[in-house]
Coordinates of C-alpha atoms in Angstrom, one line a residue:
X1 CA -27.2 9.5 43.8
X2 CA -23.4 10.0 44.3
X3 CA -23.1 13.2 46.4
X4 CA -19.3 15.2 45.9
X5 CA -16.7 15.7 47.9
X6 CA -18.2 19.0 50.2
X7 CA -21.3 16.7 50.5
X8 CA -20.2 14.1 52.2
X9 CA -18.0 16.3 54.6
X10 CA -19.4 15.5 58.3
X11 CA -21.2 18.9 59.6
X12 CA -21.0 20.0 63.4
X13 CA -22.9 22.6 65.5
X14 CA -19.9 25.1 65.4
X15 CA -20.9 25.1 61.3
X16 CA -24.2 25.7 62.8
X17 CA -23.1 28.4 65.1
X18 CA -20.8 29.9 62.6
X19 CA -23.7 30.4 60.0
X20 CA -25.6 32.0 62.3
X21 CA -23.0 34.4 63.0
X22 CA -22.6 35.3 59.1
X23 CA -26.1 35.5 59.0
X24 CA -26.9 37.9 61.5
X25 CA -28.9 35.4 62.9
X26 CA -30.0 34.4 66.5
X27 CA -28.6 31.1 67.6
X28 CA -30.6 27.9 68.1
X29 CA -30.2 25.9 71.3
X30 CA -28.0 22.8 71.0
X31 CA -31.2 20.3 70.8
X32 CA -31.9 22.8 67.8
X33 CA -29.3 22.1 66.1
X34 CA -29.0 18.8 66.6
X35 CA -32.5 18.6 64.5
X36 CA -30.8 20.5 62.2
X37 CA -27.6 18.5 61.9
X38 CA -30.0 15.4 61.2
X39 CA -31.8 17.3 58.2
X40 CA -29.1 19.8 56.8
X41 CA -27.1 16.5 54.2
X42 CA -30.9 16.0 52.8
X43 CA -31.2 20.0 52.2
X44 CA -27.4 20.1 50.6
X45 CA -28.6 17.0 48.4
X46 CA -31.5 19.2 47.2
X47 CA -29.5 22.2 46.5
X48 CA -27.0 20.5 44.6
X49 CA -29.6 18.8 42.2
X50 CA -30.5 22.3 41.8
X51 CA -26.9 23.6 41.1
X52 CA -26.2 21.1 38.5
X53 CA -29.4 20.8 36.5
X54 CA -29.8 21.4 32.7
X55 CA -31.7 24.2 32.1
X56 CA -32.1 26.3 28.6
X57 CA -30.7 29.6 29.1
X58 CA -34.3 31.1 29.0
X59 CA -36.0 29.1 31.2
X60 CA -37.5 31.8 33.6
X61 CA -38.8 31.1 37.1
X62 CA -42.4 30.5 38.0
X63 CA -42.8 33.1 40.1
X64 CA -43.3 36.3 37.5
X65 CA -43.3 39.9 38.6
X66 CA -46.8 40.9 36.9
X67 CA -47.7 45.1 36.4
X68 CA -52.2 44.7 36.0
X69 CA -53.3 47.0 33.1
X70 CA -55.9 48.8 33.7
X71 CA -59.3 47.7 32.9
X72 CA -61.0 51.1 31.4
X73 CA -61.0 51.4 27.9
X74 CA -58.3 53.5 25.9
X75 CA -57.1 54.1 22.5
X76 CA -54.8 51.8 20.8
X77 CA -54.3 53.6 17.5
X78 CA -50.1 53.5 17.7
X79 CA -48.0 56.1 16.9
X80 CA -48.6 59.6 15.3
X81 CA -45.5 60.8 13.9
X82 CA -45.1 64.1 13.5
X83 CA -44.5 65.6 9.7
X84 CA -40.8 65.4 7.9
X85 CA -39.8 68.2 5.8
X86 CA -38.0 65.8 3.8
X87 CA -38.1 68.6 1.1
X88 CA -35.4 70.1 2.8
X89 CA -32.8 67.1 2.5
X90 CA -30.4 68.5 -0.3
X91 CA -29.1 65.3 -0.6
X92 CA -25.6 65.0 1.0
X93 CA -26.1 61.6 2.4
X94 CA -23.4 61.9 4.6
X95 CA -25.9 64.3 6.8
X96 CA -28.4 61.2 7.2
X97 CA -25.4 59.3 9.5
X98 CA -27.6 61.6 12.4
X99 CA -30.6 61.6 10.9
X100 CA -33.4 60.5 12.8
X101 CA -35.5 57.4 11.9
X102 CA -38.6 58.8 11.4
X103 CA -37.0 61.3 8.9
X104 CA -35.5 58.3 7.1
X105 CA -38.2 56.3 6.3
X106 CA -39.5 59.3 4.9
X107 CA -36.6 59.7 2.4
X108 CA -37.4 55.7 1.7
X109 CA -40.7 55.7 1.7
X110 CA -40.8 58.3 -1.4
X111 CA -37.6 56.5 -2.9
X112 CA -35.4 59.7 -2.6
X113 CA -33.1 57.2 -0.3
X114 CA -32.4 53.5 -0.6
X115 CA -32.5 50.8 2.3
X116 CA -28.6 50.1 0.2
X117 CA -28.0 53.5 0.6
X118 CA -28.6 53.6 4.0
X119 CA -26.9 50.4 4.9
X120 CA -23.3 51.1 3.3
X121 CA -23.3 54.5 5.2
X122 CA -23.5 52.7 8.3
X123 CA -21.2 50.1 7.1
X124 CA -18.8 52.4 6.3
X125 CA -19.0 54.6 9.7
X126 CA -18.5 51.4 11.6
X127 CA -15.9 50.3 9.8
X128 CA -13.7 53.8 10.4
X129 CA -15.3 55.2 13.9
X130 CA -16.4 51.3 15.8
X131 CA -12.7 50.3 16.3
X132 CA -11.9 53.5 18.8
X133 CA -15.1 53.3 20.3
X134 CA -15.2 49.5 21.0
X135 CA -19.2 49.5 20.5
X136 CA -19.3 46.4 18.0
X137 CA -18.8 43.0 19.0
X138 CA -19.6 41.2 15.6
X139 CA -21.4 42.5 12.9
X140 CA -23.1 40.9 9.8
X141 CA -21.4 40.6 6.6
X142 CA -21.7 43.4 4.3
X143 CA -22.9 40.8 1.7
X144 CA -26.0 39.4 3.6
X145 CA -26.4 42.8 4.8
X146 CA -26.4 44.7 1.2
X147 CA -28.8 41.8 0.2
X148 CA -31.0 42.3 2.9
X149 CA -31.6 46.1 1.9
X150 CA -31.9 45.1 -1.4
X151 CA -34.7 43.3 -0.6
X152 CA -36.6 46.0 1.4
X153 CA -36.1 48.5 -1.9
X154 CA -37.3 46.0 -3.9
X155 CA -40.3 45.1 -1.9
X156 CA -41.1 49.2 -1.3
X157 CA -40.6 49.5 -5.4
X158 CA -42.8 47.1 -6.1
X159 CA -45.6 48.9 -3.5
X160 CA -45.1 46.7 -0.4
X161 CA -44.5 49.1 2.3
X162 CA -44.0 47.8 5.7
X163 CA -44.3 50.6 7.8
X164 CA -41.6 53.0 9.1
X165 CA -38.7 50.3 10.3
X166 CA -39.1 49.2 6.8
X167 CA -35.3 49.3 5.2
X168 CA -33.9 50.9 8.0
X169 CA -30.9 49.6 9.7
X170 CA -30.0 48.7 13.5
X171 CA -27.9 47.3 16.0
X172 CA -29.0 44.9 19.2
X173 CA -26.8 44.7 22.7
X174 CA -24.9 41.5 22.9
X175 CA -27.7 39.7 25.3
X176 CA -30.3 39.7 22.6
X177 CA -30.2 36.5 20.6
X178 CA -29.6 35.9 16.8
X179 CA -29.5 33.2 14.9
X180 CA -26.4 33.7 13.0
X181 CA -24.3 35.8 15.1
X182 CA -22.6 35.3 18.9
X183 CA -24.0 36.1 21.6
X184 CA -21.7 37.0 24.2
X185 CA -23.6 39.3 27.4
X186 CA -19.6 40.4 27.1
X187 CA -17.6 37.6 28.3
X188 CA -14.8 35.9 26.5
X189 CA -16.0 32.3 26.9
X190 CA -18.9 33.1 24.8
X191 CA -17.0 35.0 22.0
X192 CA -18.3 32.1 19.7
X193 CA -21.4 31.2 21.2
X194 CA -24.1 31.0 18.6
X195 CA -27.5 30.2 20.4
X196 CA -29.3 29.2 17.0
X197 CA -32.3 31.6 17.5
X198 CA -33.3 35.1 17.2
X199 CA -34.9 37.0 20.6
X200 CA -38.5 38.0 20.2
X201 CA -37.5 41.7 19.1
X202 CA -35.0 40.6 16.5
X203 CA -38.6 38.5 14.8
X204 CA -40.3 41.5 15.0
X205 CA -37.9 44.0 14.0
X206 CA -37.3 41.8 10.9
X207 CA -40.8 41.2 10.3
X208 CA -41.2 44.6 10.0
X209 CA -38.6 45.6 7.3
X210 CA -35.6 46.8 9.5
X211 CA -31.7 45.3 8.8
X212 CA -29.6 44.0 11.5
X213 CA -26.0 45.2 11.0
X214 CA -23.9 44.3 14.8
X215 CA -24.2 43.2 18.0
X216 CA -23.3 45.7 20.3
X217 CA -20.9 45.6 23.3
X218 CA -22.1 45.4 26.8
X219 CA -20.4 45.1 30.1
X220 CA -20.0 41.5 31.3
X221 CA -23.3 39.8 32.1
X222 CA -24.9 43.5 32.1
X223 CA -22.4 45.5 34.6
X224 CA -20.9 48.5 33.5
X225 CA -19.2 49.4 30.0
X226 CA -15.9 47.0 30.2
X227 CA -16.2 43.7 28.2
X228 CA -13.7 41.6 26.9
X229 CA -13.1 43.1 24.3
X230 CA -11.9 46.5 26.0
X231 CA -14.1 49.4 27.4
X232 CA -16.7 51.1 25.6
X233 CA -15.9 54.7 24.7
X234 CA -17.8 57.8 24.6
X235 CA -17.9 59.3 21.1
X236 CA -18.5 62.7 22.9
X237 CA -15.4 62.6 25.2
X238 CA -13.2 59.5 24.1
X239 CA -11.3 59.3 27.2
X240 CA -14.2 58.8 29.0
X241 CA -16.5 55.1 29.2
X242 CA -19.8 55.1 27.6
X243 CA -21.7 53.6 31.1
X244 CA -23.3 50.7 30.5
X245 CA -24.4 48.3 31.0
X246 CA -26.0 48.7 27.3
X247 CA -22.8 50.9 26.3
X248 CA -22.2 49.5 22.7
X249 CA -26.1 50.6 21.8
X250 CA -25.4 54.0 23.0
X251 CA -22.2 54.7 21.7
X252 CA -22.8 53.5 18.4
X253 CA -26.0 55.8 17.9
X254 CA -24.1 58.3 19.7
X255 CA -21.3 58.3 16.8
X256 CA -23.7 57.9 14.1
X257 CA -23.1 54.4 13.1
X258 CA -26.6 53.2 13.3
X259 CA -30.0 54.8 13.4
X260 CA -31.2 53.2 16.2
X261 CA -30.2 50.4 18.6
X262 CA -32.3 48.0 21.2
X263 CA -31.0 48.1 24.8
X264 CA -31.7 46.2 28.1
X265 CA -32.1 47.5 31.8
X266 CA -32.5 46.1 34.8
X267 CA -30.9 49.2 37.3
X268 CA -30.7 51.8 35.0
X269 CA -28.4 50.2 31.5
X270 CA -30.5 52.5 29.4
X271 CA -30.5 55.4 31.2
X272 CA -27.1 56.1 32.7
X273 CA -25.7 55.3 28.8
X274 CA -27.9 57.2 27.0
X275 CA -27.2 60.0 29.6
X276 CA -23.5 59.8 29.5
X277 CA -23.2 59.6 25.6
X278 CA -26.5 62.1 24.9
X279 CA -28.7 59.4 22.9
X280 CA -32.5 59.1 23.2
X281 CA -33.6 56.7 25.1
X282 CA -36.9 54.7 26.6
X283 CA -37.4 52.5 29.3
X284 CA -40.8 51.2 28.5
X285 CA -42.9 49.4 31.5
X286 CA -42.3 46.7 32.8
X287 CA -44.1 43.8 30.6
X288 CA -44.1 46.3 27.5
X289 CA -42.0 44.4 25.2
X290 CA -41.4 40.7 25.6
X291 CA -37.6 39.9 26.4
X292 CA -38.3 36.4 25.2
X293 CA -34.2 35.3 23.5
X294 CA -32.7 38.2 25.6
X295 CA -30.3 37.2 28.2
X296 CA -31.6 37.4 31.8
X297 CA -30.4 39.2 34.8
X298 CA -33.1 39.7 36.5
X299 CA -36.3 37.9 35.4
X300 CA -38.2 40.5 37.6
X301 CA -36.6 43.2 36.8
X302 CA -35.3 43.6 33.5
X303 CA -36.4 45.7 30.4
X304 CA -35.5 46.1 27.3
X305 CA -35.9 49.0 24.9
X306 CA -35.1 51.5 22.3
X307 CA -32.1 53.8 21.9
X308 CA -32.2 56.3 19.3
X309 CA -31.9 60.1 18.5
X310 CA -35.1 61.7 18.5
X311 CA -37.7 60.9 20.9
X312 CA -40.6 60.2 18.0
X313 CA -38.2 57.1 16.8
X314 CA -38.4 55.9 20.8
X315 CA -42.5 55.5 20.0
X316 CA -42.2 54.1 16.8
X317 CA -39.7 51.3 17.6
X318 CA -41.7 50.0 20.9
X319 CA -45.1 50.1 19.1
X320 CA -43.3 47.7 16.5
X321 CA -42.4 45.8 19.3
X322 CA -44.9 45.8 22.3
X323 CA -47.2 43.1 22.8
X324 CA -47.2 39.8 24.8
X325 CA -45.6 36.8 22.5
X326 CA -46.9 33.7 24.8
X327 CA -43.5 32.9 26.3
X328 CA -42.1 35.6 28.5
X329 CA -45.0 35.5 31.1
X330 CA -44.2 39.4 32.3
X331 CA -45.5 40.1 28.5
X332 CA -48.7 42.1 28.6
X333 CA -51.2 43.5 25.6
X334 CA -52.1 46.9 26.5
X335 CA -52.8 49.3 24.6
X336 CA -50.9 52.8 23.4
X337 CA -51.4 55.1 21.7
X338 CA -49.5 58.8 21.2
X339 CA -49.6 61.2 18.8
X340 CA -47.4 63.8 18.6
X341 CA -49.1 66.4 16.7
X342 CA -51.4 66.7 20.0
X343 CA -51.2 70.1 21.8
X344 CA -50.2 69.6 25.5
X345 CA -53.1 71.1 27.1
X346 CA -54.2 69.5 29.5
X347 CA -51.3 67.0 31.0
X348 CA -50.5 67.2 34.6
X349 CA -46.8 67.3 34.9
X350 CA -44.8 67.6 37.7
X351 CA -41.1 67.6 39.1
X352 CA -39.0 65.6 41.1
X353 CA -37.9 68.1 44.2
X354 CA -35.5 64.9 45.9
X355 CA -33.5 65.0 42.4
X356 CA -33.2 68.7 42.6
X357 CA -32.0 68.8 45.6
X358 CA -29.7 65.7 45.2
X359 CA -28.0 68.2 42.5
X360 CA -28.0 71.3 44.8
X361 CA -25.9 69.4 46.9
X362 CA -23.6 67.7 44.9
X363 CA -20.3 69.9 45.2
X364 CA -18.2 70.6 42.2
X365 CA -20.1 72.1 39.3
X366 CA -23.8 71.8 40.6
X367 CA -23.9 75.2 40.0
X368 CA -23.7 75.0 36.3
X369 CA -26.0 72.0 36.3
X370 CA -28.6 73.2 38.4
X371 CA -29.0 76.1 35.9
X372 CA -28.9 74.0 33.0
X373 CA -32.2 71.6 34.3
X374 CA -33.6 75.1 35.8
X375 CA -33.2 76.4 32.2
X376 CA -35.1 73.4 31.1
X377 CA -38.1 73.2 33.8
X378 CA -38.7 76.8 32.9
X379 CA -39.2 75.5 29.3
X380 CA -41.1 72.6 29.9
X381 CA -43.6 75.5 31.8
X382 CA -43.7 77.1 29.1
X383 CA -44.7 74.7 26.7
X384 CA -47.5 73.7 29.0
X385 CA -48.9 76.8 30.3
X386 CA -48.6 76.0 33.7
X387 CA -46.0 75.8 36.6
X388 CA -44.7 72.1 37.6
X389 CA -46.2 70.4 40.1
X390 CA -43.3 69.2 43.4
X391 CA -43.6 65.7 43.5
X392 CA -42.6 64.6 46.3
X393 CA -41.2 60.6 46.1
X394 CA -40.8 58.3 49.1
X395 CA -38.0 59.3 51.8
X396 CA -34.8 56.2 51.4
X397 CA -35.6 54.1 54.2
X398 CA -32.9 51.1 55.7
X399 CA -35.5 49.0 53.6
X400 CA -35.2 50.7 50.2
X401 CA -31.7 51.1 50.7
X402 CA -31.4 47.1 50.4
X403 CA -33.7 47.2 47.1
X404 CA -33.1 46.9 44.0
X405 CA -29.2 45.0 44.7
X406 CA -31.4 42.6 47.2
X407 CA -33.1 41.5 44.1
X408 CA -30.9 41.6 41.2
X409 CA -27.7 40.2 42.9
X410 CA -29.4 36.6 44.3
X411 CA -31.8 36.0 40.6
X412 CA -28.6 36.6 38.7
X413 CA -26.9 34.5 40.5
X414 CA -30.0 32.1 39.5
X415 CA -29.8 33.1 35.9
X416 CA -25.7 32.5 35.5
X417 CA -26.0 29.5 37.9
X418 CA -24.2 27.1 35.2
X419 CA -22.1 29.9 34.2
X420 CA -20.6 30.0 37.7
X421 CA -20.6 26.0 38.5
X422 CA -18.4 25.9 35.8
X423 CA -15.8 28.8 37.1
X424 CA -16.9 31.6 34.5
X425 CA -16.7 34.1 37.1
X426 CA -13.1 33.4 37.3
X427 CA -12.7 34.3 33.7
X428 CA -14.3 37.8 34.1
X429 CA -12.3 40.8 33.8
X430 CA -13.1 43.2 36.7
X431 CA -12.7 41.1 39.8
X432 CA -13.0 43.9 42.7
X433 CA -15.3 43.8 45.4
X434 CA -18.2 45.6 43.5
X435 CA -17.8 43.4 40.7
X436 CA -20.1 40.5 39.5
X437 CA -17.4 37.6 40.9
X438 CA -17.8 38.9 44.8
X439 CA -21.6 39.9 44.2
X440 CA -22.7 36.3 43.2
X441 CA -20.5 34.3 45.8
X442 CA -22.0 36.7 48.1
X443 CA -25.9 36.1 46.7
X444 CA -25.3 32.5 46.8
X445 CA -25.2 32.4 50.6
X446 CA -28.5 34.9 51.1
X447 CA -31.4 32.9 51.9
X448 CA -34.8 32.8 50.4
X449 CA -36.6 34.3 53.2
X450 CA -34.6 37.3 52.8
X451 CA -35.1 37.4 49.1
X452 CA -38.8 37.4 49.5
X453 CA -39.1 39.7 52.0
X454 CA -36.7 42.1 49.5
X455 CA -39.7 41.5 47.3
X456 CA -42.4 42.5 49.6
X457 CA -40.7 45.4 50.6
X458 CA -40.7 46.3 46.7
X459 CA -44.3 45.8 47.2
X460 CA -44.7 48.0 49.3
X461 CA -42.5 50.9 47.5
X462 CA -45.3 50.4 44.1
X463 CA -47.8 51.3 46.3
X464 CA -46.4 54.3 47.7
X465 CA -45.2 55.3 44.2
X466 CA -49.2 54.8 42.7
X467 CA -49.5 56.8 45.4
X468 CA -47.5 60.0 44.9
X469 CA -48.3 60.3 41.2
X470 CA -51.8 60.3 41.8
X471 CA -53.3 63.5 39.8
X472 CA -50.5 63.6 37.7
X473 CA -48.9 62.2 33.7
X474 CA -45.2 62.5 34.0
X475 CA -42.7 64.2 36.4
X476 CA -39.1 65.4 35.3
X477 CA -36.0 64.6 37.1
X478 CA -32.5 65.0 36.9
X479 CA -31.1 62.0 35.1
X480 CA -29.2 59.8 37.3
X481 CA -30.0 62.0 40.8
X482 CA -31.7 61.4 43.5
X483 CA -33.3 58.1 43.7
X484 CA -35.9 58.5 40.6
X485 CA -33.9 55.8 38.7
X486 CA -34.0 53.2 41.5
X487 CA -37.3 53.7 42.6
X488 CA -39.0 53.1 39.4
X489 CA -36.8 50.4 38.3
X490 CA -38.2 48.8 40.8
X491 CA -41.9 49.9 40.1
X492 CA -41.5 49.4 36.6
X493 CA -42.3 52.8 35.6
X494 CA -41.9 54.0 32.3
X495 CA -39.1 56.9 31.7
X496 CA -37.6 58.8 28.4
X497 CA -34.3 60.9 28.7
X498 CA -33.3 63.6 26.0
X499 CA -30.7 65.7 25.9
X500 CA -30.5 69.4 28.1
X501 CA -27.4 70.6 27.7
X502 CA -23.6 69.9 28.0
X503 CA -21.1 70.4 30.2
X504 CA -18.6 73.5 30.1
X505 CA -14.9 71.8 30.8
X506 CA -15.8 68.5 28.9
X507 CA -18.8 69.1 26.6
X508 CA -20.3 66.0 27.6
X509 CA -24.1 65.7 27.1
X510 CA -25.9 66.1 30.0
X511 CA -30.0 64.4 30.1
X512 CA -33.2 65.6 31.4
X513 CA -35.4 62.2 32.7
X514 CA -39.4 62.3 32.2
X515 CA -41.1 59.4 33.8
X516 CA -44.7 58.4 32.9
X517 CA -47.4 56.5 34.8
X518 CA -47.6 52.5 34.4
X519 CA -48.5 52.1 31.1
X520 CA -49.0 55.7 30.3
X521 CA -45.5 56.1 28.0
X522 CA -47.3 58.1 25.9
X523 CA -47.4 61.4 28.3
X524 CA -43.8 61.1 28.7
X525 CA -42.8 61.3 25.1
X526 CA -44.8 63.2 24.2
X527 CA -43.7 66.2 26.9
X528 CA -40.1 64.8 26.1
X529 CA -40.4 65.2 22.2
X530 CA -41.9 69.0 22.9
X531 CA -39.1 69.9 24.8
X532 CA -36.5 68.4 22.6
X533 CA -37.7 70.2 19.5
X534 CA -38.1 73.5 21.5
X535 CA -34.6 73.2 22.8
X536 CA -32.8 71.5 20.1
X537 CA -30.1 70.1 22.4
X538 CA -30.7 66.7 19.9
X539 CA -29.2 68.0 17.0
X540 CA -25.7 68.5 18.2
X541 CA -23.3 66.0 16.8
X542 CA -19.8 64.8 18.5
X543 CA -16.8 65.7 16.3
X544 CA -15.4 62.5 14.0

């Protein structure tokens, strides 16, 4: 094997030393690293074999992060919906552009709307609102599109109902794979890319009845809301970004351009969007839905997941999806099952007191937040008949603190290893010290021992989660304070965010978090959909 140029560059024991100092670590003697001076060109070798070998762009590692499901017995019976009033449409269709999807396929289901219908109302919104916004990448054409929802009306004519995806159409961040369109996880180089193949979801969603219209902006390779194409705008607050890193899904739901859109997070890309632009959104567990076709950051850490306007259309969209599919090996079958017409007697619900006080102590306009997620824990009480229970989640420690970056930063660097031997990150827009570029260099000196140790430590922090919401279903928290969002990233904890308000100066939307027990999403959106239809924050629409 020809080794390159840095290869063969003769190594001394000041390289040694000066490692050691970048490390942090203690030094060796000199007969120490004389040993290591004899085996350090064999170890370079290895590494670059490793650096330059051709692997597909899903090939995960074989070390998989794994969430057990629990061996007693429960329910699988899916989704209960709770009952449209569809006699009340008075059939303006331009009211359906924020309409949710469970009220759709109502309106389809008994033929008052088409899947056509449906389709050139989206088509048309993107085509006036997705310019200014920046939420669409690519899109399908209008003819396959049309043709496509043709097909669903004719199949539900004829009596061949899919189910309530069936006809309805949708939108997918830029990391999920389709067969016909780019995929680009937001950087220029791959403006053009077509990967040939649709992700897992994309099957499913098509296998049961929905229409893809776009591919939706995202930052680059799953950082924030700028792309290449620009940043991704808030419909609420145009001035403002849309978060990200799943911006286009949010925005575009957000402005009423699709129904409903898939998403991906890995340190909050569902959440912090769907805050900042008001949508719906769920962060199943871990292992939930099979990411099989959707670009990886972190094989260990990302999820993907629905992003829609009514909590009921969160439920709907991961029971079409959930279930292992035999090639992401995080996939699990467990089973769920939530009905929504259920009282909520009996659930144990608590709050977060860490992301109340985070808020408390925020500074400028805490005041008027604090009262608005007061206003809605009093609610939530009400609904259940019984005060909240403080949950109290584990102090930040030094180790924490390195966790989930410890993780994320060095596997992406894995996953986008060809990417950067080839000088992508050069290409990338945002190039500060926070930014992917810096953050990858950086990873790429951090050794394994560190990296597995980050991973126990996350070991440790599930345990001390199970721990705390022992005795209880769900806790509330203040979306995006304290360190809820981290925490169960990292635990793979499953978490819905509605809307509770929005702000005075700005109007923005402003999002209550519920979290749920590992595999227990159904207590979550359940307390979630009861306090969104009690407080009917979701029904507010930005102006266009």
């Amino acid at each position: 094997m020809l080794l390159n140029e840095s290869l063969c560059m003769e190594l001394s024991a000041d390289d040694i030393a000066a490692v050691e100092r970048l490390a942090g670590r203690p030094a060796t003697t000199d007969d120490q690293r004389g040993l290591l001076l004899k085996s350090l060109p064999r170890m370079r070798e290895r590494h670059q074999v490793l650096r330059t070998s051709s692997l597909a762009e899903d090939q995960s590692p074989a070390i998989a992060f794994h969430l057990p499901v629990p061996a007693t017995k429960s329910a699988d019976d899916g989704v209960v919906l709770p009952v449209s009033s569809i006699q009340t449409w008075d059939g303006e269709m331009g009211s359906l552009a924020f309409a949710p999807v469970f009220f759709l396929a109502e309106l389809i289901r008994a033929q008052r709307v088409t899947s056509r219908q449906l389709v050139e109302l989206c088509l048309d919104r993107m085509d006036r609102f997705a310019p200014d916004l920046y939420c669409v990448v690519s899109r399908v054409s209008g003819e396959v599109a049309l043709a496509e929802a043709d097909r669903a009306d004719a199949e539900i004519a004829s009596g061949n109902y899919r189910g309530p995806l069936h006809g309805i159409p949708y939108g997918v961040k830029d990391s999920f794979a389709t067969v016909h369109l780019p995929t680009t996880d937001g950087v220029r180089r791959w403006a053009d890319r077509i990967l040939g193949y649709d992700a897992e979801a994309v099957k499913r969603l098509r296998d049961a009845g929905a229409v893809l219209l776009a591919k939706l902006s995202m930052g680059e390779l799953a950082m924030d809301d700028v792309w290449f194409g620009g940043k991704t705008r808030n419909p609420w607050f145009p001035e403002a970004g849309s978060s990200g890193s799943s911006a286009g899904s949010a925005s575009a739901v957000a402005a009423g351009l699709l129904p409903f859109a898939l998403g991906g997070e890995t340190w909050g890309s569902i959440i912090s969007p769907s805050a900042i632009c008001g949508t719906t959104g769920l962060r199943p567990t871990f292992g939930r839905l099979p990411r099989t076709g959707v670009s990886a950051l972190s094989w260990s850490l990302d999820k993907i997941g629905p992003m829609t306007r009514s909590v009921a259309d969160c439920a709907l969209i991961m029971d079409v999806l959930r279930g292992a599919d035999g090639a992401d090996v995080s996939a699990m079958e467990a089973p769920f099952s939530c009905d929504f017409t259920a009282p909520l007697a009996g659930l144990r619900v608590g709050y977060d007191v860490a992301g109340w006080d985070a808020l408390s102590k925020s500074g400028e306009g805490a005041e008027s937040l604090l009262a608005m997620y007061n206003a809605a824990k009093e609610t939530m009480e009400r609904l259940l008949g019984t005060t909240l229970i403080p949950v109290h989640l584990p102090e930040m420690t030094p180790e924490y603190n390195t966790l989930p970056m410890g993780i994320i930063d060095v596997e992406g660097a894995a996953s986008y290893a060809a990417f950067i031997a080839d000088g992508g990150l050069d290409e990338l827009v945002r190039q500060g010290e926070d930014n992917w570029p810096n953050i990858f260099r950086l990873a790429q000196t951090v050794p394994a021992t560190e990296y597995l140790q980050a991973q126990r430590v996350r070991s440790h922090l599930q345990s001390e989660i199970s721990r705390v919401l022992e005795g209880i279903d769900a806790y509330i928290t203040p979306s995006c304070w304290g360190e809820s969002l981290r925490y169960t990233n990292l635990t793979g904890h499953p978490e819905v965010i509605t809307r509770c308000g929005f702000t005075e100066v700005a109007g923005m939307p402003v999002s209550l978090s519920i979290v749920g027990d590992l595999w227990n999403e159904s207590a979550a959106l359940r307390v979630a959909y009861a306090y969104e239809q009690e407080a009917g924050w979701h029904t507010r629409t930005p102006k266009n």
